[in-house]
mmCIF file with all atom_site columns, C-alpha atoms in Angstrom:
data_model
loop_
_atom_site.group_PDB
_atom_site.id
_atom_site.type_symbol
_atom_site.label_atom_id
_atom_site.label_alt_id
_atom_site.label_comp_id
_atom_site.label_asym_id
_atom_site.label_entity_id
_atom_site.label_seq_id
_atom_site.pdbx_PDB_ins_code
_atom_site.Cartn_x
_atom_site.Cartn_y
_atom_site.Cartn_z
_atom_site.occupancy
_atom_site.B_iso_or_equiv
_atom_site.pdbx_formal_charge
_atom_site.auth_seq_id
_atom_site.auth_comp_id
_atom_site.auth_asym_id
_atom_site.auth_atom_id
_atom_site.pdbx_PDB_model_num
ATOM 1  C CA . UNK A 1 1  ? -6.407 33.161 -21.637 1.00 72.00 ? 1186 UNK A CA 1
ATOM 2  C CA . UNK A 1 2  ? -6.479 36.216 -19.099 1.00 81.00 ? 1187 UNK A CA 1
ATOM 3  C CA . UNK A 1 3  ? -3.939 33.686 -16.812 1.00 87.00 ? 1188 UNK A CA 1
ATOM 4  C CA . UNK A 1 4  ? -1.831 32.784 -19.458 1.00 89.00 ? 1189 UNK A CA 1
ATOM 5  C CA . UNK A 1 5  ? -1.111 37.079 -19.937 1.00 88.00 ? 1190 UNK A CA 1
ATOM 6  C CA . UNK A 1 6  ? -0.559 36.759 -16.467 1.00 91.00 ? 1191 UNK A CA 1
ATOM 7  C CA . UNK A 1 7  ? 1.891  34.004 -16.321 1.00 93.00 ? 1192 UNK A CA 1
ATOM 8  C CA . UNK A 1 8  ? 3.219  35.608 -19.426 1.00 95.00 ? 1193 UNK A CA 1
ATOM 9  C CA . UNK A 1 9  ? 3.655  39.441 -18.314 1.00 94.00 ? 1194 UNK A CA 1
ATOM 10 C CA . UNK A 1 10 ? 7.107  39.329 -15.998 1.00 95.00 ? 1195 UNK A CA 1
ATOM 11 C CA . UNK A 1 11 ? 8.516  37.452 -19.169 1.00 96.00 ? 1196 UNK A CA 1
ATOM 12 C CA . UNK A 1 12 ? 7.998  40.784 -20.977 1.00 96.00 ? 1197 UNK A CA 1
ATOM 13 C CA . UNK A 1 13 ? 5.707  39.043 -23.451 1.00 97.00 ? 1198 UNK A CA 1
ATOM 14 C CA . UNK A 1 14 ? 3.621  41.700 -25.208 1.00 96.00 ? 1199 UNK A CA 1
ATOM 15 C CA . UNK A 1 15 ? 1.748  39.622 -27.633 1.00 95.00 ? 1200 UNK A CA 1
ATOM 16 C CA . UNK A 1 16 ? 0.624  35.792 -27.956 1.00 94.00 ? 1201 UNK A CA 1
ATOM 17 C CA . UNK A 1 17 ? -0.842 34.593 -31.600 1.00 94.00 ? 1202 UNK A CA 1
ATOM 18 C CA . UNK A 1 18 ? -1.543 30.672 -31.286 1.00 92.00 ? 1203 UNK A CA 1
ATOM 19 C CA . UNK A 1 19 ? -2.830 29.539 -34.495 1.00 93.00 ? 1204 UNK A CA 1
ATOM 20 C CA . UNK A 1 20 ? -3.540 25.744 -34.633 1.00 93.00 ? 1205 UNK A CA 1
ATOM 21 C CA . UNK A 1 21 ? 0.081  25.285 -36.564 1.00 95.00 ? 1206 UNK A CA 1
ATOM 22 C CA . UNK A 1 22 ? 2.234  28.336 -35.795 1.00 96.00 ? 1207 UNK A CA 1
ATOM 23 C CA . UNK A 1 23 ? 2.471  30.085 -31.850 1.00 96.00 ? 1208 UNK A CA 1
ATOM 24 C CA . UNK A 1 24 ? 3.863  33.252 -32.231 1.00 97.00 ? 1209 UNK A CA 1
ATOM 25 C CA . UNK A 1 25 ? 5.402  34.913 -28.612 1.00 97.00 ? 1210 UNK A CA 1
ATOM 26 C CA . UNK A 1 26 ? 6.200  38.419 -29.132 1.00 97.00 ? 1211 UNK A CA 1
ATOM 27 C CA . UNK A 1 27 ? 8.482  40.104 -25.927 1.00 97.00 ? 1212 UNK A CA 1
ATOM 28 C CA . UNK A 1 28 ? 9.517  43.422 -25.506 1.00 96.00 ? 1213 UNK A CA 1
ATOM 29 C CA . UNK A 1 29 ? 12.480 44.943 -26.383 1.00 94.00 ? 1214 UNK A CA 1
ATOM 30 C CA . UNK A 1 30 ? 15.358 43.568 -23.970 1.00 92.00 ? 1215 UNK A CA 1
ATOM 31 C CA . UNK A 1 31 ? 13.107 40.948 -22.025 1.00 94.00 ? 1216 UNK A CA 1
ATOM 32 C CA . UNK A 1 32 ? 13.899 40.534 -18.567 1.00 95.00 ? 1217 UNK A CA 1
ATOM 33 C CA . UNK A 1 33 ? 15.263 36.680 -19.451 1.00 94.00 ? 1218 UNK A CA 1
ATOM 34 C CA . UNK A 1 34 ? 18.337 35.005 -19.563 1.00 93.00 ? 1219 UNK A CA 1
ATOM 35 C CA . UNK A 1 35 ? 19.669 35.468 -23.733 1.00 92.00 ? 1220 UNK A CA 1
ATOM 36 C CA . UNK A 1 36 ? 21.508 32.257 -22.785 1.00 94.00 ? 1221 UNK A CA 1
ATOM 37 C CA . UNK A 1 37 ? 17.874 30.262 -22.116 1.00 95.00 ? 1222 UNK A CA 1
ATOM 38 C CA . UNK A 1 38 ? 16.749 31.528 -25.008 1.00 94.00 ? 1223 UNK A CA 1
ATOM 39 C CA . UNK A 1 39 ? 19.033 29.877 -27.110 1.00 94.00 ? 1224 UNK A CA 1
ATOM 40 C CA . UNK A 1 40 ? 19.298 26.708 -24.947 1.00 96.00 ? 1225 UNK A CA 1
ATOM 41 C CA . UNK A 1 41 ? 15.643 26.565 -25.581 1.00 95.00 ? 1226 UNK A CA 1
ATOM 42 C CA . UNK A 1 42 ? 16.343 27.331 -29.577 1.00 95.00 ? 1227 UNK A CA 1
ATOM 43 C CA . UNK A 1 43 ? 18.970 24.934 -29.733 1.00 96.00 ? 1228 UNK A CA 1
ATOM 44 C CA . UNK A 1 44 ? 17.307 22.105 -27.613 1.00 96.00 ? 1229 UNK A CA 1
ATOM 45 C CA . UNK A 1 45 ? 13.609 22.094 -29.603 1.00 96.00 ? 1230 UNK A CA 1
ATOM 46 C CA . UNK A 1 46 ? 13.436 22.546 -33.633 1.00 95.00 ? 1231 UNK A CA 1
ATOM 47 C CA . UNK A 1 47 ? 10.083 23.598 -33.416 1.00 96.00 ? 1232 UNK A CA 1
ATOM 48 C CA . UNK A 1 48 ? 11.156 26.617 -31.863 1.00 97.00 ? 1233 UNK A CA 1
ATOM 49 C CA . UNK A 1 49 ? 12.853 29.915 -34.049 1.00 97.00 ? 1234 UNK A CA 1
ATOM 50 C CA . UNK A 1 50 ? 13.471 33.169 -33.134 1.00 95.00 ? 1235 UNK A CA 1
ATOM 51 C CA . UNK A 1 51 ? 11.576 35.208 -35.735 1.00 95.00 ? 1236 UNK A CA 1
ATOM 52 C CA . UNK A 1 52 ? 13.370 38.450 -35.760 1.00 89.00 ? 1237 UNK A CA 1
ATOM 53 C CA . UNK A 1 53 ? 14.829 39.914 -32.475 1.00 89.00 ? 1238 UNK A CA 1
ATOM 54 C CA . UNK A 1 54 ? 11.865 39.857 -30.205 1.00 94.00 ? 1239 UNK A CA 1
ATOM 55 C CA . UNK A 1 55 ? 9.906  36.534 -31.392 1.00 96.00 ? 1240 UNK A CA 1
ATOM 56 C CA . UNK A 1 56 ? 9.822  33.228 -31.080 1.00 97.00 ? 1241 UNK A CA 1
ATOM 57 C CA . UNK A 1 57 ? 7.867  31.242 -33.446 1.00 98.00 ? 1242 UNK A CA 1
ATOM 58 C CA . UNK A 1 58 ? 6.958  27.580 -32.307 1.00 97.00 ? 1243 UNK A CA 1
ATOM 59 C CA . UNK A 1 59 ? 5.843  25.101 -35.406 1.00 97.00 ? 1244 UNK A CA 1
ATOM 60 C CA . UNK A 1 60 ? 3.813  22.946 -34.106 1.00 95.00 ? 1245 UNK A CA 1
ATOM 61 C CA . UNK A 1 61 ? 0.278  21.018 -34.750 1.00 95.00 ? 1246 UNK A CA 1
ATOM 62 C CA . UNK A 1 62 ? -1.780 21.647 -32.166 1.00 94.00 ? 1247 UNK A CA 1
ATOM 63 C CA . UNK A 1 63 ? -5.589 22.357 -33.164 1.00 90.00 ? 1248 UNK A CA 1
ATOM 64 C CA . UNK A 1 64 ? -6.511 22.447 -29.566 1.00 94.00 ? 1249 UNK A CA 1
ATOM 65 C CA . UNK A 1 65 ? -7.312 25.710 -27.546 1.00 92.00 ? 1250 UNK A CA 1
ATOM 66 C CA . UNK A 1 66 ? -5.758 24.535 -23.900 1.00 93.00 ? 1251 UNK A CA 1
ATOM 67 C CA . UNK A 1 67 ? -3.037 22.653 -25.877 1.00 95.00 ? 1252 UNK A CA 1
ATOM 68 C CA . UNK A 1 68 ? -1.493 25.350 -27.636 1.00 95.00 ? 1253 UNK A CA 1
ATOM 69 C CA . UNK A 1 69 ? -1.943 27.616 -24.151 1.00 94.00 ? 1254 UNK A CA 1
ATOM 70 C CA . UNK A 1 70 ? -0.289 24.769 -22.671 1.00 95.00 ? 1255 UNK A CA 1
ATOM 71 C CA . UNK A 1 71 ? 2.641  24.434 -25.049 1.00 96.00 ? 1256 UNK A CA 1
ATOM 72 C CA . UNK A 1 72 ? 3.253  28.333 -24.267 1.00 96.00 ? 1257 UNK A CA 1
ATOM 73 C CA . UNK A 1 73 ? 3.193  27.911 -20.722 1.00 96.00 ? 1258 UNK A CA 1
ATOM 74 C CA . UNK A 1 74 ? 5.515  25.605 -20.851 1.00 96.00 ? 1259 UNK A CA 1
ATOM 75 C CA . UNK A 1 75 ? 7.863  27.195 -22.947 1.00 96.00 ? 1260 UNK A CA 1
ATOM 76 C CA . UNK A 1 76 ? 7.579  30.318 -20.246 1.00 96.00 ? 1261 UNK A CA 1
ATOM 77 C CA . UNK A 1 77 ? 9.059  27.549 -17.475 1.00 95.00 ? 1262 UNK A CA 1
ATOM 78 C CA . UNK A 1 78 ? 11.773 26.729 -19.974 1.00 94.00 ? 1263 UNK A CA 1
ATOM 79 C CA . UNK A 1 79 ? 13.027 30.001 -19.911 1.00 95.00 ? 1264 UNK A CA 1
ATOM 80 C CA . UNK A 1 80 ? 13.341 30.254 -16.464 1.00 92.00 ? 1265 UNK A CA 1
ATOM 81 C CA . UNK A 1 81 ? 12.316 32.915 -13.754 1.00 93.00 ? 1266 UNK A CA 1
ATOM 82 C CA . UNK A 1 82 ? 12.133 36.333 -15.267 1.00 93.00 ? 1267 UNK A CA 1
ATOM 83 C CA . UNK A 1 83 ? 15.545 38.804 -14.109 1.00 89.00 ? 1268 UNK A CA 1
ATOM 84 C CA . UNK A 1 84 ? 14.167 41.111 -11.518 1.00 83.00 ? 1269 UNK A CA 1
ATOM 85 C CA . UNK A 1 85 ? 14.495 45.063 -12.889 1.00 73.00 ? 1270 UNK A CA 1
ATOM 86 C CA . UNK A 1 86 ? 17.073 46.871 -11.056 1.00 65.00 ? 1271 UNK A CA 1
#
């Protein structure tokens, strides 16, 4: 878990909750992503809402520890390389 919040903290991500059916990613207000990936992402995988303006809630049935870590981490790569602050 403590590399996951470290994988997770240039995407802004302030909170994870991964409950074997619902993974809730909570980011800070203005992320440093791309809006646009966002809802390429949204658009691309119905399992994936935003809930709200800062959270993305993934429905998806994973009872596994590592396998819900592993379906955030790979929604983190979807999203791209976090925009450098200016």
């Amino acid at each position: 878990m403590h590399r996951l919040r470290v994988l997770a903290k240039p995407y802004g991500v302030l909170k994870v909750d991964a409950a074997p059916g619902i993974i809730s990613i909570t980011f800070q207000k203005n992320p440093p992503i791309d809006p646009m990936k966002i809802i390429h992402l949204i658009q691309k995988n119905k399992h994936i809402k935003l809930a709200g303006n800062e959270k993305l809630r993934i429905e998806r049935e994973l009872p596994g520890t590592k396998d819900r870590a592993q379906m955030v981490r790979d929604i983190l790569k979807n999203l791209g390389q976090p925009i450098p602050a200016s």
